[in-house]
Coordinates of C-alpha atoms (C1' of nucleotides) in Angstrom, one line a residue:
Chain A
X29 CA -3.8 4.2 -5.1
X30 CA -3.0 6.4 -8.0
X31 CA -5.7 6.7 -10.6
X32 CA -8.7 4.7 -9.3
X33 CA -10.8 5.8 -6.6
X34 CA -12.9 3.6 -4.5
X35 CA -13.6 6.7 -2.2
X36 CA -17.3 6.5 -2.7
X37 CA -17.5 2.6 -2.9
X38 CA -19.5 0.5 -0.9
X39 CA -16.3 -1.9 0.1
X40 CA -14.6 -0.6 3.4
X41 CA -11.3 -2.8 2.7
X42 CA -11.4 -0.5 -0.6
X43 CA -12.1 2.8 1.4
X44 CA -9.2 1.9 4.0
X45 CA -6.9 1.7 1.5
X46 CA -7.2 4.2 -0.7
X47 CA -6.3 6.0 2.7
X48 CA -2.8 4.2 4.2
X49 CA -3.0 1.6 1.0
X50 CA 0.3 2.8 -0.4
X51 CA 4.2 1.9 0.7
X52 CA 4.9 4.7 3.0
X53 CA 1.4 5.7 5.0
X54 CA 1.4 2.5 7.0
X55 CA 5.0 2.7 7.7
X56 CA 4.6 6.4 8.9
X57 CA 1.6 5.1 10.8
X58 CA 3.9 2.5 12.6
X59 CA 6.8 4.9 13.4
X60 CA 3.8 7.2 14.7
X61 CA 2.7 4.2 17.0
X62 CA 6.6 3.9 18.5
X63 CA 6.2 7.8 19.5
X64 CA 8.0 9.3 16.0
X65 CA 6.6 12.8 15.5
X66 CA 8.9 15.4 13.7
X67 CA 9.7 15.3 10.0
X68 CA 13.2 14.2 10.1
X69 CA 12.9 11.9 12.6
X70 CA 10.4 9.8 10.1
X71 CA 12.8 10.7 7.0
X72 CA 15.6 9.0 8.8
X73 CA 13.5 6.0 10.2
X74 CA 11.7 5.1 6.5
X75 CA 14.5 6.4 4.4
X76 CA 12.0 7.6 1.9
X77 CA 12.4 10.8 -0.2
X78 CA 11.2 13.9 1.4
X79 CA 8.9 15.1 -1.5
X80 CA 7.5 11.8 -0.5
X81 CA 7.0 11.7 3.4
X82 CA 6.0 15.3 2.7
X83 CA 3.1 14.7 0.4
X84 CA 2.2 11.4 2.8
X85 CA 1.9 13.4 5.8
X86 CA -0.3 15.9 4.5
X87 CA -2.3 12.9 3.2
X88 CA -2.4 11.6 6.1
X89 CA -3.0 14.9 7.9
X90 CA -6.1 15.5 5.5
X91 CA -7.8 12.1 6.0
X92 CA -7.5 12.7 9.8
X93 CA -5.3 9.8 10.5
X94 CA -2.8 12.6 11.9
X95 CA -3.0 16.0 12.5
X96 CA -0.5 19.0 13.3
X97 CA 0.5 20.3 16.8
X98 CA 2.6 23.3 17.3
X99 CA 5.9 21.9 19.3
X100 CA 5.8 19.6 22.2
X101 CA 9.3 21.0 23.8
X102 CA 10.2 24.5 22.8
X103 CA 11.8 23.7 19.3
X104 CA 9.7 26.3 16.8
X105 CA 8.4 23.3 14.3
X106 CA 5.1 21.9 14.4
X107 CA 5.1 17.7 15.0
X108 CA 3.0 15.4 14.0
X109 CA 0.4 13.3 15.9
X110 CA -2.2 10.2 15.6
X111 CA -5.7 11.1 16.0
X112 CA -8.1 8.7 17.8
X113 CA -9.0 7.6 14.3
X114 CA -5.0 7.4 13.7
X115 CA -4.6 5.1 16.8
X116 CA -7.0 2.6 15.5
X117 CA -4.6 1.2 12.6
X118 CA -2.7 -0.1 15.0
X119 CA -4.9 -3.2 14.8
X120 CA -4.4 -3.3 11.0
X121 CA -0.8 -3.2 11.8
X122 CA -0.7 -5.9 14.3
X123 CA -2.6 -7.6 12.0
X124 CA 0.6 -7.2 9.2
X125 CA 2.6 -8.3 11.8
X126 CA 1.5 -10.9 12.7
X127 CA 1.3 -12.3 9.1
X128 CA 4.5 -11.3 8.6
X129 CA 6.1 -13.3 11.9
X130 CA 4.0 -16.2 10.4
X131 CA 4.7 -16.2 7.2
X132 CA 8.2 -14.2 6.1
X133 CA 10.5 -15.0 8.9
X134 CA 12.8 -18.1 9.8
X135 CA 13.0 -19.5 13.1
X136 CA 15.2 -17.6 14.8
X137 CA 15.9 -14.6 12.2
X138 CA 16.1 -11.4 14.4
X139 CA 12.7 -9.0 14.4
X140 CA 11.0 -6.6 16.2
X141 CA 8.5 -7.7 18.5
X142 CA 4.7 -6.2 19.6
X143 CA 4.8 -7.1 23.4
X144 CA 2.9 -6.9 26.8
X145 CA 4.5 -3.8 28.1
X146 CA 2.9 -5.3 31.8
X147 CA 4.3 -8.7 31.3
X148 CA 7.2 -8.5 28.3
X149 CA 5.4 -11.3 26.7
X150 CA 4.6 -11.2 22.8
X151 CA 0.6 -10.7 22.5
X152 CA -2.3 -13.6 21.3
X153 CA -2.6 -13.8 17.8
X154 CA -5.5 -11.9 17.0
X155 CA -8.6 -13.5 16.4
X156 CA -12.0 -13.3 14.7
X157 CA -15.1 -13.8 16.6
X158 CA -18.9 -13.5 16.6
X159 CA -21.3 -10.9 18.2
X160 CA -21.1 -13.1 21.1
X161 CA -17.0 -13.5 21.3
X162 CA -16.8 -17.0 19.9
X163 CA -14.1 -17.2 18.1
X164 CA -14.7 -17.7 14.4
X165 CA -13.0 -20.6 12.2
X166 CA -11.7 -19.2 8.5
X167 CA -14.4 -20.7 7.2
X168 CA -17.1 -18.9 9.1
X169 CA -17.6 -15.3 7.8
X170 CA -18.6 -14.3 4.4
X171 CA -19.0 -10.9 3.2
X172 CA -22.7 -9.7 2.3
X173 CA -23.5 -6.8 -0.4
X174 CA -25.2 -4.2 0.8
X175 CA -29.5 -3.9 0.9
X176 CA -30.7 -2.5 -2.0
Chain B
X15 CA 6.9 -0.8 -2.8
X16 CA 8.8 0.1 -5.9
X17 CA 12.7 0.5 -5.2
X18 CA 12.7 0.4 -1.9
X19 CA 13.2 -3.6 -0.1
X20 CA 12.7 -4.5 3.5
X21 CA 12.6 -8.1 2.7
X22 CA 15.2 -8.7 4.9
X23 CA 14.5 -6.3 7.3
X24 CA 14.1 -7.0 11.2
X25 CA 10.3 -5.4 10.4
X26 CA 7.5 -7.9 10.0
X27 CA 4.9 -5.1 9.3
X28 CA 7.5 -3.7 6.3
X29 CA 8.2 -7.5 5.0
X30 CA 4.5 -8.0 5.2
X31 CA 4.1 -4.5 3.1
X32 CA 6.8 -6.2 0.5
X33 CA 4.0 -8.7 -0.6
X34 CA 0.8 -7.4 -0.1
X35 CA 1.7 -3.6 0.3
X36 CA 0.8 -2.0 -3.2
X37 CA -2.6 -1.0 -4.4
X38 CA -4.0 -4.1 -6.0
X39 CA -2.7 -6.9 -3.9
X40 CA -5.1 -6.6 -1.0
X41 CA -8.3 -6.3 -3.1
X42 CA -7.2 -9.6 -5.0
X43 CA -7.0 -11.3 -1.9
X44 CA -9.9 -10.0 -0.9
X45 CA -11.6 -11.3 -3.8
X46 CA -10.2 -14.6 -3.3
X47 CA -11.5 -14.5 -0.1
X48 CA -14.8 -14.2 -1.5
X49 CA -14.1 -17.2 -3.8
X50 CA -13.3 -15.7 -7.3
X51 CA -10.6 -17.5 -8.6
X52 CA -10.1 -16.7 -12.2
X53 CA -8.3 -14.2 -13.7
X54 CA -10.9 -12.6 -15.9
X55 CA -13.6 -13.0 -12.6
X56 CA -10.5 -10.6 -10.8
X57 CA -10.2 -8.3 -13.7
X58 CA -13.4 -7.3 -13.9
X59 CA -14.4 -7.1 -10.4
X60 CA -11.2 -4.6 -9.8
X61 CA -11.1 -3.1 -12.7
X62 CA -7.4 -2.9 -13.1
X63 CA -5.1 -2.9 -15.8
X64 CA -4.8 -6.8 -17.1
X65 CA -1.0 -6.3 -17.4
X66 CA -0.9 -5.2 -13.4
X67 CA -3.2 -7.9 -12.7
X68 CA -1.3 -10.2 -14.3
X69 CA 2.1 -9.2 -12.5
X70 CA 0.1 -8.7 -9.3
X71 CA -1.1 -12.4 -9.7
X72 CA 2.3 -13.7 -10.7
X73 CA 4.0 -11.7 -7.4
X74 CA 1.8 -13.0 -5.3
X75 CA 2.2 -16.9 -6.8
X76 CA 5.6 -16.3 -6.1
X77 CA 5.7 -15.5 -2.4
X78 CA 2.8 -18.2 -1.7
X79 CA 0.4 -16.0 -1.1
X80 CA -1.8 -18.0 -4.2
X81 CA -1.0 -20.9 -6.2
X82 CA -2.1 -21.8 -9.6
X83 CA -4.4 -25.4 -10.2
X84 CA -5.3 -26.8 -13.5
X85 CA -9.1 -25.6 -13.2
X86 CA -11.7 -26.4 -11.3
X87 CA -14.7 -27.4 -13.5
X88 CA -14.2 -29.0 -17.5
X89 CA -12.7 -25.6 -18.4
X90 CA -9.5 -25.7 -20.1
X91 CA -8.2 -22.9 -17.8
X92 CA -6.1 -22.8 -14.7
X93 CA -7.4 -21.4 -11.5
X94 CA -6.4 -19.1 -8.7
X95 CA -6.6 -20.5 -5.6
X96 CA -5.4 -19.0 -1.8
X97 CA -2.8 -20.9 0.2
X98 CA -3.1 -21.5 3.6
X99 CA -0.7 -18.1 3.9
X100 CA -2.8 -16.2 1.6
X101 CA -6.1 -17.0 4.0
X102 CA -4.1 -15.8 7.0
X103 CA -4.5 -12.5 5.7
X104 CA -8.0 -12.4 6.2
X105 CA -7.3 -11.0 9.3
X106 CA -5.5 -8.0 7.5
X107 CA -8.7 -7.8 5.6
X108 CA -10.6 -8.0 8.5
X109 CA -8.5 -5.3 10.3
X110 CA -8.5 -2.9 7.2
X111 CA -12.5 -3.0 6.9
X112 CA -13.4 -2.9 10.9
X113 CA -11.1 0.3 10.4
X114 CA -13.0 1.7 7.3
X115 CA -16.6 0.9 8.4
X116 CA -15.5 2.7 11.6
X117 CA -14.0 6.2 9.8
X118 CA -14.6 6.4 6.6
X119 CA -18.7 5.9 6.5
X120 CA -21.2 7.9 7.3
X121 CA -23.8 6.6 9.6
X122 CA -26.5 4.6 7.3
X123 CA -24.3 4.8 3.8
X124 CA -24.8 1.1 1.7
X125 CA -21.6 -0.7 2.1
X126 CA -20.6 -4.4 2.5
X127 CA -20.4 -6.1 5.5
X128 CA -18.6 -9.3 7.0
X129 CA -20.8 -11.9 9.1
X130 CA -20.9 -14.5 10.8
X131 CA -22.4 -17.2 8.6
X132 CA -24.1 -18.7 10.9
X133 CA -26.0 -16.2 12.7
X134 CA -25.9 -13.3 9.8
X135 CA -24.9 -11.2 12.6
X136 CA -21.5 -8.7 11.9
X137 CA -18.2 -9.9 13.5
X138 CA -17.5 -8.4 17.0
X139 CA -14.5 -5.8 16.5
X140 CA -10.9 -7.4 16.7
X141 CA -9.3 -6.9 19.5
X142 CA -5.2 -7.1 20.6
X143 CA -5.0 -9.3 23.7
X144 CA -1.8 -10.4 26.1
X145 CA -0.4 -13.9 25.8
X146 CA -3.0 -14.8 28.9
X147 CA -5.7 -14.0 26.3
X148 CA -6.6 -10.9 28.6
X149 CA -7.5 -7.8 26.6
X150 CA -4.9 -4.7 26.5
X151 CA -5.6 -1.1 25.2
X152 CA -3.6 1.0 23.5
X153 CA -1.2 2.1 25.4
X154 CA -0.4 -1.5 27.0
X155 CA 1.5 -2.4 24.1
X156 CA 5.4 -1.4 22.8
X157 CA 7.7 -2.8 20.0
X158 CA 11.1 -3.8 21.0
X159 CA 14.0 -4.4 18.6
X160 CA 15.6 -7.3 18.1
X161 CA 18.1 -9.1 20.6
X162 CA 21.5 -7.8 19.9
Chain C
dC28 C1' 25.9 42.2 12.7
dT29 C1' 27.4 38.4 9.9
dC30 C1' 28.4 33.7 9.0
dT31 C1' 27.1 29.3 9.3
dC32 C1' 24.4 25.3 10.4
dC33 C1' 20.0 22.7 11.2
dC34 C1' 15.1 21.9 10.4
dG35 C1' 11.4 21.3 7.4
dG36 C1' 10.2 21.3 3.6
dT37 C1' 9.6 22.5 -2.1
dT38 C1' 11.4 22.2 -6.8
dT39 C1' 13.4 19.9 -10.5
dC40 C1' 14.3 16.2 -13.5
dG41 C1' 15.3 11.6 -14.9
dA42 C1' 13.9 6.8 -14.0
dC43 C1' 10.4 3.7 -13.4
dA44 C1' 5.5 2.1 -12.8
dT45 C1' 0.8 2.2 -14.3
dT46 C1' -2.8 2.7 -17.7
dA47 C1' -5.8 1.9 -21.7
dA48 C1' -5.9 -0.1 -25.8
dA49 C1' -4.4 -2.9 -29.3
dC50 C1' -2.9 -7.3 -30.3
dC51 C1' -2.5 -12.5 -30.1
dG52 C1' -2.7 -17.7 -29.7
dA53 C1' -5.4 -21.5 -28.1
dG54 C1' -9.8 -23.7 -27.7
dA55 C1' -14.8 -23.8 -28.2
dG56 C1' -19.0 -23.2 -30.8
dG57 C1' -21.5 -22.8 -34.9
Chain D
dC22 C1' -14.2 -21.9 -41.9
dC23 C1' -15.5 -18.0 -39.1
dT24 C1' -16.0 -16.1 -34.9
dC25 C1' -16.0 -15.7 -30.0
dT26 C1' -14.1 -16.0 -25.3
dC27 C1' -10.3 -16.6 -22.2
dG28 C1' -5.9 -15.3 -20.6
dG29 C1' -2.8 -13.0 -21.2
dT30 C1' 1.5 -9.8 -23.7
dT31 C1' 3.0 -5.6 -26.1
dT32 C1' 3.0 -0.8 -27.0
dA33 C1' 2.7 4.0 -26.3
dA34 C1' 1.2 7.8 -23.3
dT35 C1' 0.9 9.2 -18.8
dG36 C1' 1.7 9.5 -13.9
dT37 C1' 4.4 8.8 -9.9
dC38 C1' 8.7 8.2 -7.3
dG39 C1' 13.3 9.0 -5.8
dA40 C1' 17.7 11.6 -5.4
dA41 C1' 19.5 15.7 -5.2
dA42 C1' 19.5 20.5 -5.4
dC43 C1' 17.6 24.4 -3.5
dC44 C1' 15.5 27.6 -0.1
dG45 C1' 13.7 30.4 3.9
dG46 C1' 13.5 30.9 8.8
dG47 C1' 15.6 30.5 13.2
dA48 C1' 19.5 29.5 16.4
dG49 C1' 24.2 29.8 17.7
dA50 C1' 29.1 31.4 17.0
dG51 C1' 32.2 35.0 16.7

DNA sequence: CTCTCCCGGTTTCGACATTAAACCGAGAGG
DNA sequence: CCTCTCGGTTTAATGTCGAAACCGGGAGAG
């Protein structure tokens, strides 16, 4: 994230991360998702110096992923909330999840879990499809350059 | 990802961030997932320092996101090569660039696209469904913490 | 009115991570 | 033998992070 800049590239994996592609934005991001919105309440959730979360936050607030609101009760800060654009990580983090579940936990090791809020029940893994909704084997999709 | 460990965290999106969460991991996976698989082929396609690529390569060996093989053709080389783990993240990939083609382009700009082999046609966006494979928006889903 | 505490940061500074560039050893080619 | 490429490692300069100190405004206590 630091000193290259893929801002102007034509990769979109490269784009998206040189917005949340460093340790704390996607974690403010998820603590956003759960309803987080004041300052301290994300210093105490990540733990991360507040130099930090500060600088992340106005990142974040800059590339529209969150912006500022005055108060939502009658406290005299100003919170923080996901734009529409902000929302739509949380398929990106599901996504982590989901790897993560797969891949980083034992059987039975205590986590958090996305769920249902209907029916309680975890969600479907997420899946890759065609135009059409077929779902897509791993093998199936390759990435094209663009046209000259 | 520097001091900071939630590798044994109750979080699978922060454990996920452990292993893949800095700057370069992602876009060598995403070159993997294009099929490079040696180490100068990774270098110069990122364009990142060769000591961070070399410690990025070695961390991700390590949590078996890649594994090392003797070489493919004659060459006297070994070979990076994705494990069955490391593909899984293709649908972090997948996530990150559906996000970025959606936010961060403007209408018509040259970028890269994923499609369907097949057909040539783009994927269909990905989508977070409930365990009955029905689709649910965004408000239809919560985290909940571990059982005590 | 004054004293104090809490919230939301900013500043400072030492520690650590990243970078570019130089270097290096093994193997291949000429 | 000389040189080139591959796959790194080392080194020195630079940048970033983290902990802690500091700070200003507002609220509440006395």
């Amino acid at each position: 994230m630091q000193k290259k800049d893929f801002s102007d590239g034509p990769c979109p994996v490269a784009r998206t991360l040189g917005v949340v592609g460093d340790w704390w934005s996607l974690l403010i991001v998820r603590d956003a998702l759960n309803g987080v919105r004041r300052f301290n309440d994300f210093h105490r959730g990540l733990g991360c110096a507040k130099n930090i979360l500060s600088s992340r936050l106005a990142k974040l607030v800059e590339h529209g992923v969150l912006r500022t609101v005055p108060a939502s009760d009658g406290s005299p800060y100003r919170e923080y909330e996901l734009t529409e654009e902000g929302k739509g990580l949380r398929l990106v983090l599901l996504a982590l999840r989901q790897w993560g579940e797969d891949n980083l936990f034992e059987p039975g090791e205590r986590r958090t879990t996305a769920v249902d809020r209907a029916s309680g029940r975890p969600l479907a893994p997420l899946e890759m499809r065609d135009a059409d909704g077929r779902p897509l084997g791993p093998d199936d999709v390759e990435v094209r350059a663009p046209a000259p």
